[in-house]
């Protein structure tokens, strides 16, 4: 059996077959998938019946995993999965859909905004791997935007303007933009803003991309309204249909994406239905820009 990658969206999304990723990989297989990620930015696999341990083991081929407990308002008692798994389902510990006004649900609605995972961490993530354990029939697609293509199609003047800009990212910004503003002092401390370059260069391909996210709330040194208007403008450019792919989930799909070069969002669905989605996140290895001293 050898790995095949079929191009779903030119240069952006590949569909992988010829491999069972629930089983340990050889070093050569892991290298082939990593090279696939460098060439595309999103890889789709079907029929991968993961347990949480198998998903963690597969993900660890690409680097150490992030502990996800600092990126949510889930308390230890309200946590359904272990801290190496981000729970992006709509479920509580009893495996039932959360109540409409449940704080965890309202916080997770932020995933409907275009974002890059963990851009609110000083060292942001490398890859995310999302497994569809129980999927919904209607709605609930995950959409991806190619931020390399978004960068490439800027005019030269805008490219020069964004080149050295630094943005402030925080969950306080993304959740605040939906009116989710009630945070404890502890949460505010945990969600303290970090700085990220607006233009990133991929370490392997050398391609530049726009590093945008709903978490970006301002541009360092700019008046906030001017920064937000500009960031909105850039996001509007980046998510044009010609730069995006919409993933319709089948049960047991795994989709992995490069957070350095993409944004994503989930679309609305009927939340009385169970949607059990579990994410592992591969940590990045460096800050994108020096941080403001604490
Ligand atoms: C994520 C996320 C999208 C989805 O897993 O990081 O944003 O489809 N989820 O649930
Ligand atoms: Mn996400």
mmCIF file of C-alpha atoms and ligand atoms in Angstrom:
data_model
loop_
_atom_site.group_PDB
_atom_site.id
_atom_site.type_symbol
_atom_site.label_atom_id
_atom_site.label_comp_id
_atom_site.label_asym_id
_atom_site.label_seq_id
_atom_site.Cartn_x
_atom_site.Cartn_y
_atom_site.Cartn_z
ATOM 1 C CA UNK A 1 0.000 0.000 0.000
ATOM 2 C CA UNK A 2 1.498 3.363 -0.905
ATOM 3 C CA UNK A 3 0.348 6.854 -0.072
ATOM 4 C CA UNK A 4 -1.509 8.792 -2.767
ATOM 5 C CA UNK A 5 -2.530 12.431 -2.483
ATOM 6 C CA UNK A 6 -5.311 13.544 -4.814
ATOM 7 C CA UNK A 7 -5.597 17.265 -5.303
ATOM 8 C CA UNK A 8 -9.050 18.530 -4.246
ATOM 9 C CA UNK A 9 -8.274 22.249 -4.570
ATOM 10 C CA UNK A 10 -5.201 23.181 -6.629
ATOM 11 C CA UNK A 11 -2.144 23.575 -4.412
ATOM 12 C CA UNK A 12 -4.271 23.892 -1.283
ATOM 13 C CA UNK A 13 -6.223 20.764 -0.303
ATOM 14 C CA UNK A 14 -5.201 17.131 -0.830
ATOM 15 C CA UNK A 15 -7.102 13.915 -0.128
ATOM 16 C CA UNK A 16 -4.848 11.175 1.184
ATOM 17 C CA UNK A 17 -5.427 7.482 0.534
ATOM 18 C CA UNK A 18 -3.410 4.286 0.816
ATOM 19 C CA UNK A 19 -2.631 4.580 4.521
ATOM 20 C CA UNK A 20 -4.194 3.600 7.847
ATOM 21 C CA UNK A 21 -3.203 6.482 10.100
ATOM 22 C CA UNK A 22 -4.718 4.845 13.177
ATOM 23 C CA UNK A 23 -1.672 2.519 13.129
ATOM 24 C CA UNK A 24 1.953 3.523 13.861
ATOM 25 C CA UNK A 25 3.652 5.105 10.834
ATOM 26 C CA UNK A 26 7.108 4.402 9.499
ATOM 27 C CA UNK A 27 9.495 7.364 9.486
ATOM 28 C CA UNK A 28 9.201 7.410 5.681
ATOM 29 C CA UNK A 29 5.392 7.591 5.812
ATOM 30 C CA UNK A 30 5.476 10.395 8.376
ATOM 31 C CA UNK A 31 7.958 12.310 6.209
ATOM 32 C CA UNK A 32 5.746 11.845 3.157
ATOM 33 C CA UNK A 33 2.723 13.261 4.962
ATOM 34 C CA UNK A 34 4.743 16.156 6.344
ATOM 35 C CA UNK A 35 5.926 16.909 2.790
ATOM 36 C CA UNK A 36 2.278 16.758 1.692
ATOM 37 C CA UNK A 37 1.456 19.363 4.333
ATOM 38 C CA UNK A 38 4.284 21.587 3.107
ATOM 39 C CA UNK A 39 2.976 21.390 -0.456
ATOM 40 C CA UNK A 40 -0.740 21.649 0.338
ATOM 41 C CA UNK A 41 -1.926 23.193 3.588
ATOM 42 C CA UNK A 42 -4.924 20.967 4.262
ATOM 43 C CA UNK A 43 -5.012 17.161 4.040
ATOM 44 C CA UNK A 44 -8.211 15.118 4.227
ATOM 45 C CA UNK A 45 -8.365 11.425 5.206
ATOM 46 C CA UNK A 46 -11.498 9.269 5.150
ATOM 47 C CA UNK A 47 -12.486 6.223 7.228
ATOM 48 C CA UNK A 48 -9.969 6.669 10.054
ATOM 49 C CA UNK A 49 -11.641 5.182 13.126
ATOM 50 C CA UNK A 50 -9.575 6.811 15.813
ATOM 51 C CA UNK A 51 -9.523 6.330 19.540
ATOM 52 C CA UNK A 52 -8.199 9.386 21.388
ATOM 53 C CA UNK A 53 -4.891 7.603 22.035
ATOM 54 C CA UNK A 54 -4.484 6.708 18.360
ATOM 55 C CA UNK A 55 -5.248 10.284 17.334
ATOM 56 C CA UNK A 56 -2.650 11.617 19.783
ATOM 57 C CA UNK A 57 -0.079 9.075 18.575
ATOM 58 C CA UNK A 58 -0.655 9.970 14.902
ATOM 59 C CA UNK A 59 -0.495 13.697 15.643
ATOM 60 C CA UNK A 60 2.777 13.309 17.553
ATOM 61 C CA UNK A 61 4.499 12.312 14.290
ATOM 62 C CA UNK A 62 4.532 16.016 13.465
ATOM 63 C CA UNK A 63 5.770 17.390 16.783
ATOM 64 C CA UNK A 64 4.875 17.717 20.461
ATOM 65 C CA UNK A 65 1.185 18.268 21.227
ATOM 66 C CA UNK A 66 -0.237 21.411 22.770
ATOM 67 C CA UNK A 67 -1.959 21.273 26.093
ATOM 68 C CA UNK A 68 -5.309 22.819 25.205
ATOM 69 C CA UNK A 69 -6.544 23.659 28.696
ATOM 70 C CA UNK A 70 -5.443 27.315 28.588
ATOM 71 C CA UNK A 71 -7.528 28.111 25.501
ATOM 72 C CA UNK A 72 -11.041 27.682 26.846
ATOM 73 C CA UNK A 73 -13.437 28.411 29.684
ATOM 74 C CA UNK A 74 -13.876 24.721 30.485
ATOM 75 C CA UNK A 75 -13.339 23.956 34.169
ATOM 76 C CA UNK A 76 -11.733 20.618 35.122
ATOM 77 C CA UNK A 77 -15.156 19.304 36.204
ATOM 78 C CA UNK A 78 -16.742 20.345 32.917
ATOM 79 C CA UNK A 79 -14.029 18.759 30.781
ATOM 80 C CA UNK A 80 -15.054 15.727 28.716
ATOM 81 C CA UNK A 81 -11.665 14.924 27.132
ATOM 82 C CA UNK A 82 -8.104 14.919 28.381
ATOM 83 C CA UNK A 83 -6.133 18.185 28.122
ATOM 84 C CA UNK A 84 -4.223 17.078 25.018
ATOM 85 C CA UNK A 85 -7.551 16.981 23.144
ATOM 86 C CA UNK A 86 -9.436 20.172 22.342
ATOM 87 C CA UNK A 87 -13.134 19.470 22.703
ATOM 88 C CA UNK A 88 -14.760 21.264 19.784
ATOM 89 C CA UNK A 89 -17.956 19.240 20.080
ATOM 90 C CA UNK A 90 -21.245 20.696 21.296
ATOM 91 C CA UNK A 91 -21.345 18.195 24.177
ATOM 92 C CA UNK A 92 -21.033 18.156 27.944
ATOM 93 C CA UNK A 93 -19.504 15.460 30.146
ATOM 94 C CA UNK A 94 -22.798 13.537 29.886
ATOM 95 C CA UNK A 95 -22.306 13.391 26.083
ATOM 96 C CA UNK A 96 -25.501 15.425 25.561
ATOM 97 C CA UNK A 97 -25.720 18.711 23.625
ATOM 98 C CA UNK A 98 -24.980 21.683 25.882
ATOM 99 C CA UNK A 99 -27.867 23.936 26.873
ATOM 100 C CA UNK A 100 -28.360 26.980 24.665
ATOM 101 C CA UNK A 101 -27.050 29.357 27.335
ATOM 102 C CA UNK A 102 -24.204 27.136 28.522
ATOM 103 C CA UNK A 103 -21.065 29.229 28.853
ATOM 104 C CA UNK A 104 -18.866 26.615 27.142
ATOM 105 C CA UNK A 105 -21.208 26.583 24.144
ATOM 106 C CA UNK A 106 -21.284 30.364 23.882
ATOM 107 C CA UNK A 107 -17.504 30.472 24.048
ATOM 108 C CA UNK A 108 -17.167 27.748 21.385
ATOM 109 C CA UNK A 109 -19.409 29.729 19.020
ATOM 110 C CA UNK A 110 -16.240 31.747 18.420
ATOM 111 C CA UNK A 111 -15.195 28.877 16.134
ATOM 112 C CA UNK A 112 -17.700 30.255 13.621
ATOM 113 C CA UNK A 113 -15.370 33.232 13.123
ATOM 114 C CA UNK A 114 -12.434 32.854 10.729
ATOM 115 C CA UNK A 115 -9.382 32.076 12.822
ATOM 116 C CA UNK A 116 -6.086 30.285 13.138
ATOM 117 C CA UNK A 117 -5.807 27.950 16.151
ATOM 118 C CA UNK A 118 -3.723 29.193 19.067
ATOM 119 C CA UNK A 119 -2.772 32.487 17.434
ATOM 120 C CA UNK A 120 -3.540 33.842 20.926
ATOM 121 C CA UNK A 121 -0.516 31.971 22.305
ATOM 122 C CA UNK A 122 2.935 33.575 22.207
ATOM 123 C CA UNK A 123 4.198 30.442 20.462
ATOM 124 C CA UNK A 124 1.301 29.648 18.145
ATOM 125 C CA UNK A 125 0.523 26.170 16.865
ATOM 126 C CA UNK A 126 1.841 24.374 13.810
ATOM 127 C CA UNK A 127 -0.860 21.876 12.770
ATOM 128 C CA UNK A 128 -4.367 21.018 13.924
ATOM 129 C CA UNK A 129 -5.902 17.581 13.398
ATOM 130 C CA UNK A 130 -9.679 17.315 13.660
ATOM 131 C CA UNK A 131 -11.452 13.976 13.855
ATOM 132 C CA UNK A 132 -15.160 13.703 13.115
ATOM 133 C CA UNK A 133 -16.399 11.079 15.567
ATOM 134 C CA UNK A 134 -20.092 11.939 15.164
ATOM 135 C CA UNK A 135 -20.999 14.355 12.406
ATOM 136 C CA UNK A 136 -24.221 16.146 11.491
ATOM 137 C CA UNK A 137 -26.116 15.697 8.221
ATOM 138 C CA UNK A 138 -26.841 19.339 7.557
ATOM 139 C CA UNK A 139 -24.564 22.317 8.147
ATOM 140 C CA UNK A 140 -21.443 22.059 10.281
ATOM 141 C CA UNK A 141 -19.029 22.241 7.344
ATOM 142 C CA UNK A 142 -15.535 23.414 8.195
ATOM 143 C CA UNK A 143 -14.206 25.996 5.760
ATOM 144 C CA UNK A 144 -10.551 26.762 5.097
ATOM 145 C CA UNK A 145 -8.890 29.792 3.524
ATOM 146 C CA UNK A 146 -5.473 29.706 1.859
ATOM 147 C CA UNK A 147 -3.539 32.595 3.354
ATOM 148 C CA UNK A 148 -0.576 32.120 0.966
ATOM 149 C CA UNK A 149 -2.865 32.755 -1.993
ATOM 150 C CA UNK A 150 -4.361 35.678 -0.069
ATOM 151 C CA UNK A 151 -0.892 37.162 0.380
ATOM 152 C CA UNK A 152 0.217 36.493 -3.197
ATOM 153 C CA UNK A 153 -2.758 38.389 -4.632
ATOM 154 C CA UNK A 154 -2.264 41.578 -2.615
ATOM 155 C CA UNK A 155 -1.062 44.521 -4.673
ATOM 156 C CA UNK A 156 2.569 45.571 -4.182
ATOM 157 C CA UNK A 157 1.673 48.629 -2.146
ATOM 158 C CA UNK A 158 -0.336 46.592 0.345
ATOM 159 C CA UNK A 159 2.391 43.928 0.498
ATOM 160 C CA UNK A 160 4.891 46.620 1.471
ATOM 161 C CA UNK A 161 2.471 48.054 4.021
ATOM 162 C CA UNK A 162 1.813 44.757 5.824
ATOM 163 C CA UNK A 163 5.367 43.405 5.670
ATOM 164 C CA UNK A 164 6.514 44.425 9.153
ATOM 165 C CA UNK A 165 3.203 44.908 10.944
ATOM 166 C CA UNK A 166 2.571 43.182 14.260
ATOM 167 C CA UNK A 167 -0.919 42.366 15.569
ATOM 168 C CA UNK A 168 -2.181 41.848 19.070
ATOM 169 C CA UNK A 169 -4.085 38.553 19.417
ATOM 170 C CA UNK A 170 -6.299 37.443 22.283
ATOM 171 C CA UNK A 171 -9.351 35.311 22.999
ATOM 172 C CA UNK A 172 -10.626 38.458 24.715
ATOM 173 C CA UNK A 173 -10.822 40.103 21.267
ATOM 174 C CA UNK A 174 -12.439 37.214 19.374
ATOM 175 C CA UNK A 175 -15.004 36.433 22.068
ATOM 176 C CA UNK A 176 -15.565 40.105 22.765
ATOM 177 C CA UNK A 177 -16.459 40.641 19.105
ATOM 178 C CA UNK A 178 -19.437 38.281 19.657
ATOM 179 C CA UNK A 179 -20.424 40.056 22.869
ATOM 180 C CA UNK A 180 -18.936 37.362 25.113
ATOM 181 C CA UNK A 181 -17.300 39.733 27.546
ATOM 182 C CA UNK A 182 -17.874 38.227 30.987
ATOM 183 C CA UNK A 183 -14.545 36.765 32.015
ATOM 184 C CA UNK A 184 -13.118 36.071 35.448
ATOM 185 C CA UNK A 185 -9.847 37.717 36.505
ATOM 186 C CA UNK A 186 -8.187 34.350 36.107
ATOM 187 C CA UNK A 187 -9.498 33.993 32.543
ATOM 188 C CA UNK A 188 -8.380 37.514 31.675
ATOM 189 C CA UNK A 189 -4.931 36.648 32.939
ATOM 190 C CA UNK A 190 -4.900 33.412 30.925
ATOM 191 C CA UNK A 191 -6.092 35.226 27.760
ATOM 192 C CA UNK A 192 -3.571 38.078 28.014
ATOM 193 C CA UNK A 193 -2.810 39.411 24.523
ATOM 194 C CA UNK A 194 0.242 38.258 22.576
ATOM 195 C CA UNK A 195 1.955 39.666 19.500
ATOM 196 C CA UNK A 196 2.124 38.031 16.081
ATOM 197 C CA UNK A 197 3.637 39.133 12.797
ATOM 198 C CA UNK A 198 1.032 39.828 10.135
ATOM 199 C CA UNK A 199 3.199 38.274 7.416
ATOM 200 C CA UNK A 200 4.765 34.873 8.007
ATOM 201 C CA UNK A 201 7.191 32.899 5.878
ATOM 202 C CA UNK A 202 6.776 29.139 5.727
ATOM 203 C CA UNK A 203 9.972 27.468 6.995
ATOM 204 C CA UNK A 204 10.043 24.850 4.214
ATOM 205 C CA UNK A 205 8.316 26.298 1.147
ATOM 206 C CA UNK A 206 9.549 29.843 1.798
ATOM 207 C CA UNK A 207 6.117 31.131 0.764
ATOM 208 C CA UNK A 208 4.714 34.151 2.546
ATOM 209 C CA UNK A 209 1.229 34.199 4.022
ATOM 210 C CA UNK A 210 -1.079 36.599 5.808
ATOM 211 C CA UNK A 211 -1.382 35.625 9.461
ATOM 212 C CA UNK A 212 -4.885 36.755 10.334
ATOM 213 C CA UNK A 213 -7.356 35.485 12.884
ATOM 214 C CA UNK A 214 -10.497 36.575 14.700
ATOM 215 C CA UNK A 215 -8.215 36.815 17.733
ATOM 216 C CA UNK A 216 -6.371 39.781 16.170
ATOM 217 C CA UNK A 217 -7.849 42.858 17.807
ATOM 218 C CA UNK A 218 -5.442 45.592 16.841
ATOM 219 C CA UNK A 219 -2.176 46.432 15.099
ATOM 220 C CA UNK A 220 0.652 47.516 17.372
ATOM 221 C CA UNK A 221 1.183 51.292 17.090
ATOM 222 C CA UNK A 222 -2.072 51.936 15.184
ATOM 223 C CA UNK A 223 -5.264 53.588 16.414
ATOM 224 C CA UNK A 224 -7.656 50.696 17.109
ATOM 225 C CA UNK A 225 -10.504 51.631 14.733
ATOM 226 C CA UNK A 226 -8.053 52.072 11.869
ATOM 227 C CA UNK A 227 -6.405 48.735 12.706
ATOM 228 C CA UNK A 228 -9.708 46.883 12.937
ATOM 229 C CA UNK A 229 -11.005 48.355 9.709
ATOM 230 C CA UNK A 230 -7.807 47.311 7.920
ATOM 231 C CA UNK A 231 -7.822 43.812 9.438
ATOM 232 C CA UNK A 232 -11.447 43.364 8.355
ATOM 233 C CA UNK A 233 -10.532 44.455 4.882
ATOM 234 C CA UNK A 234 -7.665 41.963 4.719
ATOM 235 C CA UNK A 235 -9.885 39.147 6.025
ATOM 236 C CA UNK A 236 -12.545 40.008 3.437
ATOM 237 C CA UNK A 237 -9.879 39.727 0.749
ATOM 238 C CA UNK A 238 -8.529 36.447 2.158
ATOM 239 C CA UNK A 239 -11.803 34.547 2.359
ATOM 240 C CA UNK A 240 -13.014 35.091 -1.179
ATOM 241 C CA UNK A 241 -14.443 31.826 -2.546
ATOM 242 C CA UNK A 242 -11.466 31.404 -4.882
ATOM 243 C CA UNK A 243 -9.176 30.977 -1.861
ATOM 244 C CA UNK A 244 -11.435 28.691 0.191
ATOM 245 C CA UNK A 245 -12.432 25.043 0.526
ATOM 246 C CA UNK A 246 -15.520 23.826 2.380
ATOM 247 C CA UNK A 247 -15.280 20.412 4.016
ATOM 248 C CA UNK A 248 -18.490 18.421 4.306
ATOM 249 C CA UNK A 249 -17.851 15.900 7.059
ATOM 250 C CA UNK A 250 -18.322 12.156 6.804
ATOM 251 C CA UNK A 251 -18.080 10.139 9.998
ATOM 252 C CA UNK A 252 -14.458 9.097 10.709
ATOM 253 C CA UNK A 253 -12.903 11.802 8.544
ATOM 254 C CA UNK A 254 -9.703 13.357 9.800
ATOM 255 C CA UNK A 255 -8.730 16.762 8.461
ATOM 256 C CA UNK A 256 -5.352 18.274 9.269
ATOM 257 C CA UNK A 257 -4.307 21.822 8.492
ATOM 258 C CA UNK A 258 -1.339 24.129 8.824
ATOM 259 C CA UNK A 259 -2.304 26.997 11.127
ATOM 260 C CA UNK A 260 0.641 29.050 9.886
ATOM 261 C CA UNK A 261 -0.822 29.316 6.389
ATOM 262 C CA UNK A 262 -4.580 28.919 6.745
ATOM 263 C CA UNK A 263 -7.654 30.202 8.550
ATOM 264 C CA UNK A 264 -10.762 28.128 9.189
ATOM 265 C CA UNK A 265 -14.242 28.370 10.634
ATOM 266 C CA UNK A 266 -17.179 26.068 11.286
ATOM 267 C CA UNK A 267 -20.620 26.837 9.844
ATOM 268 C CA UNK A 268 -23.860 26.774 11.838
ATOM 269 C CA UNK A 269 -25.753 23.537 12.383
ATOM 270 C CA UNK A 270 -28.702 22.270 14.424
ATOM 271 C CA UNK A 271 -27.228 22.121 17.901
ATOM 272 C CA UNK A 272 -29.858 19.739 19.233
ATOM 273 C CA UNK A 273 -27.918 17.150 17.187
ATOM 274 C CA UNK A 274 -24.721 15.564 18.484
ATOM 275 C CA UNK A 275 -21.567 16.780 16.731
ATOM 276 C CA UNK A 276 -18.584 15.113 18.383
ATOM 277 C CA UNK A 277 -15.392 16.628 16.986
ATOM 278 C CA UNK A 278 -12.038 16.144 18.691
ATOM 279 C CA UNK A 279 -8.904 18.076 17.905
ATOM 280 C CA UNK A 280 -5.246 17.478 18.617
ATOM 281 C CA UNK A 281 -2.886 20.385 18.056
ATOM 282 C CA UNK A 282 0.792 20.203 17.172
ATOM 283 C CA UNK A 283 2.750 22.944 18.938
ATOM 284 C CA UNK A 284 4.856 25.475 17.070
ATOM 285 C CA UNK A 285 8.491 25.946 17.992
ATOM 286 C CA UNK A 286 9.052 29.717 18.114
ATOM 287 C CA UNK A 287 7.416 33.088 18.574
ATOM 288 C CA UNK A 288 6.690 34.966 15.314
ATOM 289 C CA UNK A 289 7.967 38.212 16.821
ATOM 290 C CA UNK A 290 9.567 39.243 20.067
ATOM 291 C CA UNK A 291 6.939 39.714 22.787
ATOM 292 C CA UNK A 292 6.400 42.779 24.886
ATOM 293 C CA UNK A 293 8.185 42.168 28.186
ATOM 294 C CA UNK A 294 5.647 41.028 30.801
HETATM 295 C C1 LIG B 1 -11.153 23.655 15.504
HETATM 296 C C2 LIG B 1 -12.324 24.381 15.019
HETATM 297 C C3 LIG B 1 -14.057 23.667 13.581
HETATM 298 C C4 LIG B 1 -15.153 22.659 13.568
HETATM 299 O O1 LIG B 1 -11.231 22.421 15.668
HETATM 300 O O2 LIG B 1 -10.103 24.283 15.711
HETATM 301 O O3 LIG B 1 -12.280 25.562 14.831
HETATM 302 O O4 LIG B 1 -15.521 22.262 12.474
HETATM 303 N N1 LIG B 1 -13.368 23.598 14.753
HETATM 304 O O5 LIG B 1 -15.644 22.296 14.631
HETATM 305 MN MN1 LIG B 2 -10.220 26.252 15.295
#
